[in-house]
Coordinates of C-alpha atoms in Angstrom, one line a residue:
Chain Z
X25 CA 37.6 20.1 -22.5
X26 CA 39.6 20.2 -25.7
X27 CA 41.1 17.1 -25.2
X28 CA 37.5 15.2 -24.6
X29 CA 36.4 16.3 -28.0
X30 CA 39.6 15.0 -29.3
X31 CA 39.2 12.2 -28.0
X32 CA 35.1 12.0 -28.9
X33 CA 36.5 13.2 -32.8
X34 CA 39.7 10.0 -32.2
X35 CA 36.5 7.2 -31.3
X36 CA 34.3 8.3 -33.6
X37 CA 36.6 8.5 -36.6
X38 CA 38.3 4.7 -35.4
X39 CA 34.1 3.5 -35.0
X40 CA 33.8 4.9 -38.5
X41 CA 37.0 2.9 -39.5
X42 CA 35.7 -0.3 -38.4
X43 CA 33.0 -0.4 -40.1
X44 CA 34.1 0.8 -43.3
X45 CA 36.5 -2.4 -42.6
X46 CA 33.6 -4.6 -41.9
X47 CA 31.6 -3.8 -45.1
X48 CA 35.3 -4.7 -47.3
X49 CA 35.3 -7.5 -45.0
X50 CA 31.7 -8.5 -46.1
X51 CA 32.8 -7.4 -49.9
X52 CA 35.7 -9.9 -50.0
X53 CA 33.7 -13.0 -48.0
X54 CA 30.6 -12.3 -50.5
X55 CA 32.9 -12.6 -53.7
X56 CA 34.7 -15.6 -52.1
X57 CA 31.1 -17.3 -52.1
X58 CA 30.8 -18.8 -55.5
X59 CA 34.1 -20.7 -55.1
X60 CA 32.4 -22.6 -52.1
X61 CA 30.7 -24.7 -55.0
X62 CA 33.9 -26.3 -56.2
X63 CA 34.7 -27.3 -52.7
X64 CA 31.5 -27.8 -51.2
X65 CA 33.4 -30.0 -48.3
X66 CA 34.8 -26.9 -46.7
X67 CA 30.7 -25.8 -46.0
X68 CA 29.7 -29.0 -45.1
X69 CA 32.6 -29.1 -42.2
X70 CA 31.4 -25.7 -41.2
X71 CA 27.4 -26.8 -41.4
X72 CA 28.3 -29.5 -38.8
X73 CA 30.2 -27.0 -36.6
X74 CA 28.0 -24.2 -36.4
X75 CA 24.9 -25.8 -36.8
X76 CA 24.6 -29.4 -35.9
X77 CA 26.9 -28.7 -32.6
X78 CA 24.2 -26.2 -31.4
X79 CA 21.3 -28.2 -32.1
X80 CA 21.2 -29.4 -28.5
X81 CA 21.5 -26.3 -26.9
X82 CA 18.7 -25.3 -29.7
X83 CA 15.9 -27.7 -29.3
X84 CA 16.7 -27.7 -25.3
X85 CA 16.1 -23.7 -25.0
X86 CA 13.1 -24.2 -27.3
X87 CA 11.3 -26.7 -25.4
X88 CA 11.8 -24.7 -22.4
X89 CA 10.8 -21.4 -23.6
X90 CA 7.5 -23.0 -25.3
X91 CA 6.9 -25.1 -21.8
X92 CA 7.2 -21.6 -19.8
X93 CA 4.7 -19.9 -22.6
X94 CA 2.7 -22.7 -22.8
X95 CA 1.9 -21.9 -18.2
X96 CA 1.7 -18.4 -18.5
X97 CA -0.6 -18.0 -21.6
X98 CA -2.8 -20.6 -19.8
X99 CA -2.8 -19.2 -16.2
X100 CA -3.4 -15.4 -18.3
X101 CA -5.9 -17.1 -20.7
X102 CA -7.7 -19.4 -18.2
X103 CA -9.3 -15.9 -16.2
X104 CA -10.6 -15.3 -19.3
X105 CA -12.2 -18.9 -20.2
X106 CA -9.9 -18.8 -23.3
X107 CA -7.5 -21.7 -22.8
X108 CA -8.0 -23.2 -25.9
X109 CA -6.5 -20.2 -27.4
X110 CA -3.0 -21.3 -25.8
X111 CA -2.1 -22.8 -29.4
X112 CA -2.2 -19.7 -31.3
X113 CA -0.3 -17.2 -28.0
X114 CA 1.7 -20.0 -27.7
X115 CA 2.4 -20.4 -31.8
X116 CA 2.4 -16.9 -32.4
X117 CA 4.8 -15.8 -29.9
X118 CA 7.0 -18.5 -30.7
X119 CA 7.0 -18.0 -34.5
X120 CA 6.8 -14.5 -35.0
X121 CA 9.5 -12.9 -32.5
X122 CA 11.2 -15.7 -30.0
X123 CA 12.1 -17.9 -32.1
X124 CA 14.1 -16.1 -34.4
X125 CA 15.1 -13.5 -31.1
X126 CA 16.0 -16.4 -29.0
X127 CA 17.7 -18.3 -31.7
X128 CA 19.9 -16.1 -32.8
X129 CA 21.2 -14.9 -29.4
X130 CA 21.7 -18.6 -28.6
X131 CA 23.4 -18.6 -31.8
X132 CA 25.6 -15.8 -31.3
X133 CA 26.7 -17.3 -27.6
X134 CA 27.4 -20.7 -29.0
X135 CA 28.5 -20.7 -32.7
X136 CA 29.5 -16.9 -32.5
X137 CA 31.7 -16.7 -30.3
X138 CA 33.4 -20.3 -31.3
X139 CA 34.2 -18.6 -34.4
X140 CA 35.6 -15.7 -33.4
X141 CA 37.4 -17.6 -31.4
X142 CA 38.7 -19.8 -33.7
X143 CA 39.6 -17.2 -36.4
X144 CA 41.1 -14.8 -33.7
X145 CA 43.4 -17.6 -32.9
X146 CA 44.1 -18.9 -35.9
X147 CA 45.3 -15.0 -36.5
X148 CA 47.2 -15.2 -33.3
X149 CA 49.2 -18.6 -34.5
X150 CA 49.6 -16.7 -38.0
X151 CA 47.7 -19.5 -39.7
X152 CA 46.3 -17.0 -41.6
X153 CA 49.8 -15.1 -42.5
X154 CA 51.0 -18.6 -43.4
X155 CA 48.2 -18.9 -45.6
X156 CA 48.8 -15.9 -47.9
X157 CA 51.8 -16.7 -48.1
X158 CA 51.2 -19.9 -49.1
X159 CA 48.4 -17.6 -52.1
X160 CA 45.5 -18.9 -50.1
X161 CA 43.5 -16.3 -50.1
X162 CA 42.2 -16.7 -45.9
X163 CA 38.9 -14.9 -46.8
X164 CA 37.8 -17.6 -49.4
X165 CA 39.5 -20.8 -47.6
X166 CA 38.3 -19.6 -43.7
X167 CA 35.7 -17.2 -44.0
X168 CA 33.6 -17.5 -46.5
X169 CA 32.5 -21.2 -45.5
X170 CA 32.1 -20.4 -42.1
X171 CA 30.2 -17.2 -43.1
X172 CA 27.7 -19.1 -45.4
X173 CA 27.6 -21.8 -43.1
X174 CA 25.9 -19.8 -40.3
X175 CA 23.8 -18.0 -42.5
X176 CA 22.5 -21.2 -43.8
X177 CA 22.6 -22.3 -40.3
X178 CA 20.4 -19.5 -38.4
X179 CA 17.4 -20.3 -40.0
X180 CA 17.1 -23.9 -39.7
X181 CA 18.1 -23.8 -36.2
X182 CA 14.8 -21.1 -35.2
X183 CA 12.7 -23.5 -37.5
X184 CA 13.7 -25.9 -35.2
X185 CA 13.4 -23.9 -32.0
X186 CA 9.9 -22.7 -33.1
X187 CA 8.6 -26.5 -33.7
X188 CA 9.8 -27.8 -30.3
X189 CA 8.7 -24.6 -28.8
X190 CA 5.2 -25.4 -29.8
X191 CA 5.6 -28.5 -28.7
X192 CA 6.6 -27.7 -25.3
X193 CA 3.3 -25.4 -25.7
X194 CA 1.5 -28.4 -26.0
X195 CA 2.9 -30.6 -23.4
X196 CA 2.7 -28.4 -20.7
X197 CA -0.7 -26.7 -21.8
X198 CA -2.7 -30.0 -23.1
X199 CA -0.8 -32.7 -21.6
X200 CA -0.2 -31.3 -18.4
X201 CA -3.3 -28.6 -17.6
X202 CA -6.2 -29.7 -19.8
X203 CA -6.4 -28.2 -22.6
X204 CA -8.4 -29.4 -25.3
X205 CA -5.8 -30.7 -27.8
X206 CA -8.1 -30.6 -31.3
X207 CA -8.8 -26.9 -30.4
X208 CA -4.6 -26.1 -29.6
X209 CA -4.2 -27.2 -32.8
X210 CA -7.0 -26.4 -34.9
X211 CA -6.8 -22.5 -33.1
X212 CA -3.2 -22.5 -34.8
X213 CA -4.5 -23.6 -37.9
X214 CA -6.8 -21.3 -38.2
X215 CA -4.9 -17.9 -36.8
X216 CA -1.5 -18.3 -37.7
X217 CA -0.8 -17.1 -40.9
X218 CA 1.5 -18.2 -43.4
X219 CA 2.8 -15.1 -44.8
X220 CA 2.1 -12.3 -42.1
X221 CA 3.2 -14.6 -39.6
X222 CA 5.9 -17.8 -40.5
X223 CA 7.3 -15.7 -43.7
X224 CA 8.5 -12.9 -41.5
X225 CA 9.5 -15.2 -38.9
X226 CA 12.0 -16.8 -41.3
X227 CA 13.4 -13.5 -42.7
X228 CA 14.1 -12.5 -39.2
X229 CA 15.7 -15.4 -38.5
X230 CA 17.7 -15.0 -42.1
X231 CA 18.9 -11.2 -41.1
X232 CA 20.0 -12.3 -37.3
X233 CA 22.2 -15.3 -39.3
X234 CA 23.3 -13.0 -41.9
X235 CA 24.3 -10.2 -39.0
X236 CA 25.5 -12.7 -36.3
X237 CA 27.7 -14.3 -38.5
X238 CA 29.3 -11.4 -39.6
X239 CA 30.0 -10.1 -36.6
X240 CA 31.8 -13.3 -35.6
X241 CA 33.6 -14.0 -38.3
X242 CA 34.7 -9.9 -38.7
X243 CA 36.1 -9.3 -35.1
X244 CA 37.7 -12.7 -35.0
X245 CA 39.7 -11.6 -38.6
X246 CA 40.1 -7.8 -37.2
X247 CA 41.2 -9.5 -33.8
X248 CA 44.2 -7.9 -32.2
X249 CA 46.4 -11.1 -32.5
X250 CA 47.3 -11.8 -28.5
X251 CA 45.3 -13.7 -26.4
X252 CA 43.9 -10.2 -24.6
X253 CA 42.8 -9.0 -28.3
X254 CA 41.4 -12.8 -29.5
X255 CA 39.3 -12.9 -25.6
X256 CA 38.1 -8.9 -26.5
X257 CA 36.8 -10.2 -30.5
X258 CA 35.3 -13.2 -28.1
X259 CA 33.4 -11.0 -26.0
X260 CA 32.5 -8.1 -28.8
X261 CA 31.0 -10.7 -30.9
X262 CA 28.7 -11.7 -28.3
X263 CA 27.6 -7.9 -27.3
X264 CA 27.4 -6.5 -30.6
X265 CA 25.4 -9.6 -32.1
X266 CA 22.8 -9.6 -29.2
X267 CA 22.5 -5.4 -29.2
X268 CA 22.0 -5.8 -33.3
X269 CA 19.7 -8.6 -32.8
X270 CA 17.5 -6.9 -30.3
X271 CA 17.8 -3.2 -32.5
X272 CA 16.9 -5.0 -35.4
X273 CA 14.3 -6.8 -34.1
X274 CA 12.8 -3.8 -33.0
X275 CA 13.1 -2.3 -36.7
X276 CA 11.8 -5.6 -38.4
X277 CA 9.3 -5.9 -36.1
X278 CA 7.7 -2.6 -36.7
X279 CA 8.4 -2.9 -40.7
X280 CA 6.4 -6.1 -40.8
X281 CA 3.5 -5.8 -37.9
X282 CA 3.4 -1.8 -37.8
X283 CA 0.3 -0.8 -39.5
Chain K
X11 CA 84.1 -8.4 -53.8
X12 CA 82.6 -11.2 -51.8
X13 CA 81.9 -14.5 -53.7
X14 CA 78.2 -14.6 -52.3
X15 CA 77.2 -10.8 -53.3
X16 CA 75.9 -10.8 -56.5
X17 CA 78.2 -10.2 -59.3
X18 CA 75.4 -8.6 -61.8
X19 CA 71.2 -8.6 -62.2
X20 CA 70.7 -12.4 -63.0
X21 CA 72.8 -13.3 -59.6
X22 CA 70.2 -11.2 -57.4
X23 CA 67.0 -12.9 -56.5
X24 CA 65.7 -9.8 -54.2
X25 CA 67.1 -6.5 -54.6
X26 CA 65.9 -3.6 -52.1
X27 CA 66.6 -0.4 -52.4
X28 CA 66.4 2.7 -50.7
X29 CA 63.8 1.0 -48.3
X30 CA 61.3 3.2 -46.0
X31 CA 58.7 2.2 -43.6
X32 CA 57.4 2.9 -40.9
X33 CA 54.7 2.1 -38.1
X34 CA 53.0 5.0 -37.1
X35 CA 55.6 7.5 -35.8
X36 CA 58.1 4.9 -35.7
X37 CA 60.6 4.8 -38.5
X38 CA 61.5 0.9 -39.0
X39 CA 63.5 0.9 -42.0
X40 CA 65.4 4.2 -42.9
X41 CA 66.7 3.7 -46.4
X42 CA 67.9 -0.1 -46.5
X43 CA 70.1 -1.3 -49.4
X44 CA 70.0 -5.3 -49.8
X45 CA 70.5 -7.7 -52.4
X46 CA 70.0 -11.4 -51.9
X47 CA 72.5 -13.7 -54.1
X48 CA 70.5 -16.6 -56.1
X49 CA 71.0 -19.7 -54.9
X50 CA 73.0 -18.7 -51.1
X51 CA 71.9 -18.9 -47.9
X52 CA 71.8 -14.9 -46.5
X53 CA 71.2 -14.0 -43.1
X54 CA 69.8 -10.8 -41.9
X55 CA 70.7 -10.5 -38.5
X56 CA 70.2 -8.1 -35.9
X57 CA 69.0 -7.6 -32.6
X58 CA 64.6 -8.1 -31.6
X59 CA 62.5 -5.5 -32.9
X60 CA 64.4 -4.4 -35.5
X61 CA 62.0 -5.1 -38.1
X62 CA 63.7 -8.4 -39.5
X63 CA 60.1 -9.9 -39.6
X64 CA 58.8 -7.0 -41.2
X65 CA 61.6 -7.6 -43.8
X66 CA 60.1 -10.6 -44.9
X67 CA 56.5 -9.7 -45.0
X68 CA 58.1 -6.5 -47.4
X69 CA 59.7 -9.1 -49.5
X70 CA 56.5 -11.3 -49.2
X71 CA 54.0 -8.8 -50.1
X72 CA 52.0 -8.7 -47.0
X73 CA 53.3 -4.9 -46.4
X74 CA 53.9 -2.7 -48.5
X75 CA 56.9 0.3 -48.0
X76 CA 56.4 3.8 -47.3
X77 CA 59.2 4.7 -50.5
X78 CA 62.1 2.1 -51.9
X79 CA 61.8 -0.6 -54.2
X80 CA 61.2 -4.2 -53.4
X81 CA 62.0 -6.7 -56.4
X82 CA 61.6 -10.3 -56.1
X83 CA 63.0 -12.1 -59.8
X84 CA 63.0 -8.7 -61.3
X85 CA 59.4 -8.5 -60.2
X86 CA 58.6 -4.9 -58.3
X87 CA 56.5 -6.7 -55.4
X88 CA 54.4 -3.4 -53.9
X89 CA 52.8 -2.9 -57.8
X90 CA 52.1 -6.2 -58.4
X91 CA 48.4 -7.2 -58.6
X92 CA 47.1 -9.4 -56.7
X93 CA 47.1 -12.2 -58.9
X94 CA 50.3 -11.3 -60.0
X95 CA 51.6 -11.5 -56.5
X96 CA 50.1 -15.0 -55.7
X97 CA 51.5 -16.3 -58.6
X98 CA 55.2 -14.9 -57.4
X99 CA 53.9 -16.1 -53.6
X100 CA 53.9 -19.9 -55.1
X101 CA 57.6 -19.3 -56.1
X102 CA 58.3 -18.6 -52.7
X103 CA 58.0 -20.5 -48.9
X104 CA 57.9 -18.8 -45.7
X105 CA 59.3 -20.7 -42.7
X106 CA 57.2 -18.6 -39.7
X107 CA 58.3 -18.2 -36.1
X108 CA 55.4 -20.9 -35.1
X109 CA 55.6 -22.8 -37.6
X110 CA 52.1 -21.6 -38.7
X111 CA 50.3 -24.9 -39.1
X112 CA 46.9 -25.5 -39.3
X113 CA 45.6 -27.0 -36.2
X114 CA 42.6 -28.8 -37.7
X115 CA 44.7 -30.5 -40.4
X116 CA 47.0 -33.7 -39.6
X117 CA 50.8 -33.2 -40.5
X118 CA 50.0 -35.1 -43.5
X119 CA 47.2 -32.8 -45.1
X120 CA 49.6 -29.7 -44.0
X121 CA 51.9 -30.7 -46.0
X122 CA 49.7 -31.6 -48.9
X123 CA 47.8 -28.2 -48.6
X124 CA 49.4 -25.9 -51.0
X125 CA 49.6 -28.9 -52.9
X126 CA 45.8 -29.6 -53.2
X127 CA 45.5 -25.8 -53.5
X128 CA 47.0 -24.8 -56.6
X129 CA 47.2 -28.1 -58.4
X130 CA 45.1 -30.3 -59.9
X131 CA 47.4 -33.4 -59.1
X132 CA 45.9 -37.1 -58.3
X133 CA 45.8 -38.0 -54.7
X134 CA 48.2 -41.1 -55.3
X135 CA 50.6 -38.6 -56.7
X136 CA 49.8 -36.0 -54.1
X137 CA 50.5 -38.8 -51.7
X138 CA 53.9 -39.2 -52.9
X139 CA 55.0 -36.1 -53.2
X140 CA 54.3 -35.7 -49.4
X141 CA 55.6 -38.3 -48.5
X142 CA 58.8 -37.6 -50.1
X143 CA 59.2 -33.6 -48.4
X144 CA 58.2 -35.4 -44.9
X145 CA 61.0 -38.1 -45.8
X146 CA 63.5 -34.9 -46.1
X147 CA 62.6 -33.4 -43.2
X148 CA 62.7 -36.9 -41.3
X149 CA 59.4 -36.7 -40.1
X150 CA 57.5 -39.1 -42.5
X151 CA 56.4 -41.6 -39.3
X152 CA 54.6 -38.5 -37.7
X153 CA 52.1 -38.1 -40.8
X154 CA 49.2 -38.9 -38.9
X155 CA 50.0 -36.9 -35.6
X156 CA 48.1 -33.7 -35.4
X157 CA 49.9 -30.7 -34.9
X158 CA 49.1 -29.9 -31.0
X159 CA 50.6 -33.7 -30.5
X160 CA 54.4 -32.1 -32.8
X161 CA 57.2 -30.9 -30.5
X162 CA 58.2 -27.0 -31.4
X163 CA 61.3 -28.5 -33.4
X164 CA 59.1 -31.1 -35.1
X165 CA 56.8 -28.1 -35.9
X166 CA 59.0 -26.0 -38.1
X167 CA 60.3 -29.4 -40.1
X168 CA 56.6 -30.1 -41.0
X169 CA 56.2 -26.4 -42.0
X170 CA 59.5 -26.7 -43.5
X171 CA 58.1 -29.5 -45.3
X172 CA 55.0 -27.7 -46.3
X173 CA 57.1 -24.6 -47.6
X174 CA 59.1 -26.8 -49.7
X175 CA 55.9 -28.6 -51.2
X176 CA 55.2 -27.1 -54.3
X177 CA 59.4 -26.6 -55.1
X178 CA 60.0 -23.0 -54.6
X179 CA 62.2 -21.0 -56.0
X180 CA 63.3 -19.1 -52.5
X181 CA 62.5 -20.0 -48.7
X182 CA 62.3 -17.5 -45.9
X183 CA 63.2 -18.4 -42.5
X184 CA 61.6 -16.4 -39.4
X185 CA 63.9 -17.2 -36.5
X186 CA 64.0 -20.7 -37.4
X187 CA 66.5 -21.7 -33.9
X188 CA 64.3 -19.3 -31.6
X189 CA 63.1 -21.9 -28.7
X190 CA 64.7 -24.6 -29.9
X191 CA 66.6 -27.5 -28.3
X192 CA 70.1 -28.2 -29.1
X193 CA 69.1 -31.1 -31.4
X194 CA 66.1 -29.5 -32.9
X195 CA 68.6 -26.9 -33.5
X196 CA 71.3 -29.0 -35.1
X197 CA 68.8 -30.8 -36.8
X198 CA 67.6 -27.3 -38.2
X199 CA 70.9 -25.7 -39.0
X200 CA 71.6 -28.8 -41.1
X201 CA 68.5 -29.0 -43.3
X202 CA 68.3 -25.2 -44.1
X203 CA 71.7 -25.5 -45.5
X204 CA 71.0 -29.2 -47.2
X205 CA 67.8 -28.2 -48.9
X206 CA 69.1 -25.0 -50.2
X207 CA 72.4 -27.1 -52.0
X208 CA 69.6 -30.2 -53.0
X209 CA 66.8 -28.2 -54.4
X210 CA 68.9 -25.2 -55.7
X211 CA 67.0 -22.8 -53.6
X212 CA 67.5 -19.6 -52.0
X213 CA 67.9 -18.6 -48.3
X214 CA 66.7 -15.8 -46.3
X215 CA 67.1 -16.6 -42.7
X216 CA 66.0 -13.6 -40.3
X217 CA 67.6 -14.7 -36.7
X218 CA 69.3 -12.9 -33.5
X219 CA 71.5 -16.7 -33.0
X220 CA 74.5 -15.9 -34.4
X221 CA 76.7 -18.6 -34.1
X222 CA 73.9 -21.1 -35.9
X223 CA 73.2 -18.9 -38.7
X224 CA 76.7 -17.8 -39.5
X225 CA 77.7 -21.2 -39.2
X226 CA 75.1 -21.9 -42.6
X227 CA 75.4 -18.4 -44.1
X228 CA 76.9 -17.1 -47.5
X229 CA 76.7 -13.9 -46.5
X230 CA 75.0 -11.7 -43.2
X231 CA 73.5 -8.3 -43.3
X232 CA 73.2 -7.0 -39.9
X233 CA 70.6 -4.2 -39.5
X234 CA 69.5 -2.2 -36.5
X235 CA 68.0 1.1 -36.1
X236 CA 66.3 0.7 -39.8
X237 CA 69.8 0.4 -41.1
X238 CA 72.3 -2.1 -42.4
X239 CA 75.1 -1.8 -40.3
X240 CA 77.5 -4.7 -41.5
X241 CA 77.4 -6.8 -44.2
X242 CA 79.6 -9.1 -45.7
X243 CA 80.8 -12.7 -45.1
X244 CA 80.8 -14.5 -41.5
X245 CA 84.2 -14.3 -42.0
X246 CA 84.3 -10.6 -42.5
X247 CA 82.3 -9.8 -40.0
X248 CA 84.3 -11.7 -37.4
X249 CA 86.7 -9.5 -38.3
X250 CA 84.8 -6.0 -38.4
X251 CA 86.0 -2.5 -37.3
X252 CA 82.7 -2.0 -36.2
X253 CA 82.5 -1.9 -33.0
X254 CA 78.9 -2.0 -32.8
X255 CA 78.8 -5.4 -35.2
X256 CA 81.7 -7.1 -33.1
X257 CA 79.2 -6.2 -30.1
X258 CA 76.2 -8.2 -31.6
X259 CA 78.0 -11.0 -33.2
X260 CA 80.5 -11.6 -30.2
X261 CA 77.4 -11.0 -27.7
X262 CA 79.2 -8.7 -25.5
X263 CA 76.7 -7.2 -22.7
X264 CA 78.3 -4.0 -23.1
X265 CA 79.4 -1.6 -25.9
X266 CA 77.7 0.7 -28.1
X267 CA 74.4 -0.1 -27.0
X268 CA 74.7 -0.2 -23.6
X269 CA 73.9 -2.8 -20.9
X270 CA 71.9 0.0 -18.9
X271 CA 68.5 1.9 -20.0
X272 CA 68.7 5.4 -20.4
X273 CA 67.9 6.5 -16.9
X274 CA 68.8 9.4 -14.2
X275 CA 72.2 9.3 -12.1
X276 CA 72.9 6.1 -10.1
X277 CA 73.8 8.1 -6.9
X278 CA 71.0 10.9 -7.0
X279 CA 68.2 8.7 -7.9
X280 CA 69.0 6.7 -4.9
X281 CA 69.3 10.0 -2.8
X282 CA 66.1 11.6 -4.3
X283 CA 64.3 8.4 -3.4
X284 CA 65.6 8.5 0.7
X285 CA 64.2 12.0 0.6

């Protein structure tokens, strides 16, 4: 029994550890940012990889998921005699939780875990010892583009899902079942709002980049440097981001739509 | 007194003294005393997991010691800031174990890395200067090869060639022969030696291969068990009372640390087990 509450006291003092470690992390990367605009090159390389290489993956999700709201909201509105309300379930949906939800967990699986990956090996290889001992400072030369680069990133990429997800909406729903296609749009004209509805959208999508990222680019630098400890960072980075996307989601949600 | 030890201050590059640290429970060093002679090749030798790579990353700055003083030019390395300890970090290359290149760079940008780091020098000039450090490690043809397509030998010469890039005043070698094939070995052994003479440098060269690095050294420390247990020159040491550094340098299977693992009785374990 004793030894279990050691052992609880052990966990919870290393969980408290790590994090302390994460926010330093976070510290360091953040003060590293304003040198990025000397070398802009070094965050354009990182925009390519961890954006642009998961457009596909992206827009292909996105299409999908709108396609698959774009039947059910008919088949649920249709009972109803509301089908050309499919724009705005379709629209809202989309905009206001999946996209940024989906997004980011895409996000985390494909550009996440590619850069814990890459900074857990690059650990490993002592790329990063060689560095500081060349007085590169690894934070600024590695981290901090790659950290800005998915923030920037994160965003973009849900605007994109969102936009083909409505599309898929209206491919399925008006070109497909019938729907009348001035009322899908002029339904989301009308009901979808600006502010309440895109606004929030697009700071969800900025926290998941902001948290996502972190949490790749942190266990990949905190990595235990073997290939057992850079496959663990892999996999934590992929759990951790989608359990604080979902949490967070959660809490957003209710900050922004809670009355 | 030995021609490489350092006569007086302005002969020592690093000076360590009274040297403790340790990971976790374990005691690594135990109160080392070392001085490294300006401009010689010294090898710390000794056998794995001793803490010879530790050694370095004391002298480096990337650990810092329980107790002791580490000083690099007269500079006390653990108190430094951390400007101050980049700027002493440019006087200074690392040679690591794996080379340590980066893999999304060709040979040609590694080597002109620390260069387009921490000067503001044109790319024609850049070009030339690279040119010129892959020319002394003989790899100036493999500039545009990327480092997965390098062999392991040709991997340390092109870090070699980085280290020496912005003309430091000290390299450190991490098991530079470790791996290595006989010529990539030769080849090694005879550009440590020739770049330290050419460019006035100093040597550090952490390695377990004794016959390569004595055949190159000024002057050996042997360490084990957090403590220097020989020191002098090859020479010397070939000739050592110790019998515990005539074990190591002469590779003897047997002797003061012993062939077998602590363990039980021969006999009665083998007993115990048929019951």
């Amino acid at each position: 029994m004793l030894e279990w509450i050691r052992q609880l006291g052990r966990s919870g003092i290393s969980q408290f550890e790590t994090l302390g470690r994460a926010n330093l992390f976070l510290l360091k990367t953040l003060v590293g940012l304003p040198g990025l605009l000397r070398r802009p090159g070094l965050l354009v390389a990182q925009l390519w990889s961890v954006g642009v290489l998961s457009l596909l993956i992206i827009v292909v999700s996105g299409l999908f998921v709108g396609m698959v709201l774009g039947l059910q909201g008919y088949n649920t509105l249709v009972d109803f005699g509301a089908e050309e309300s499919l724009g705005v379930a379709v629209a809202l949906s989309i905009v206001r939780e999946l996209g940024p939800v989906v997004t980011a967990l895409l996000f985390a699986g494909r550009a996440g875990s590619a850069l814990a990956a890459e900074i857990g090996l690059m650990k490993a290889t002592e790329q990063l010892s060689g560095m500081e001992m060349m007085a590169v400072d690894p934070i600024h030369r590695v981290i901090a583009p790659r950290f800005l680069a998915g923030f920037i990133s994160m965003p973009l990429l849900a605007a994109i899902f969102s936009a083909v997800g409505v599309y898929g909406g209206y491919f399925v729903g008006v070109g497909l079942l019938g729907v009348d296609d001035g009322a899908y749009w002029s339904q989301m004209q009308d009901k979808v709002d600006l502010f309440d509805d895109i606004l929030n959208g697009v700071i969800k999508s900025l926290v998941f980049g902001w948290v996502v990222t972190w949490i790749a680019v942190f266990e990949g630098y905190d990595a235990v440097p073997t290939s057992e400890g850079v496959s663990r960072a892999t996999t934590r980075t992929v759990v951790y981001a989608a359990l604080a996307v979902l949490g967070l989601d959660f809490v957003l949600t209710a900050l922004m739509f809670g009355d | 007194m030995d021609a490489a030890q350092p006569q007086n201050d302005s002969d020592t590059l690093v000076r360590i003294r009274d040297l403790h640290f340790s990971r976790g429970a374990r005691a690594i060093f135990d109160g080392v005393d070392l001085d490294i002679a300006r401009g010689k090749v010294t090898a710390i030798m000794g056998p794995s997991g001793t803490g010879k790579t530790t050694l370095l990353r004391l002298i480096g700055g990337q650990l810092d010691p329980d107790r002791g003083s580490v000083q690099v030019d007269g500079e006390e390395v653990p108190a430094l800031s951390r400007t101050g300890l980049y700027a002493l970090r440019k006087r200074m290359g690392m040679l690591f174990q794996s080379g340590a290149l980066l893999t999304d760079l060709t040979v040609f940008d590694n080597v002109a890395f620390p260069l387009r780091e921490h000067t503001d020098l044109p790319e024609s000039m850049i070009r030339d200067l690279v040119l010129m450090k892959l020319q002394a490690v003989g790899l100036r043809g493999a500039r545009d090869l990327m480092p997965s397509e390098l062999s392991g030998g040709m991997a340390r010469r092109i870090a070699l060639a980085r280290a020496i890039a912005l003309d430091p005043m000290m390299i450190m070698y991490d098991e530079p022969f470790t791996g290595q094939d006989p010529i990539s070995k030769g080849a090694l052994v005879q550009l440590i030696r020739l770049l330290n003479d050419a460019l006035e440098l100093t040597s550090i060269i952490v390695s377990h291969d004794v016959n390569e690095t004595a055949s190159i050294s000024d002057y050996v420390y042997v360490i084990s068990q957090g403590e220097v247990v020989g020191h002098g020159t090859p020479e010397d040491l070939a000739k050592t009372d110790s019998e515990w550094v005539r074990q190591f340098m002469q590779g003897l299977p047997d002797g003061p640390v012993p062939f077998h693992y602590p363990a039980p009785d021969y006999a009665k374990d083998l007993l115990n087990d048929a019951v």
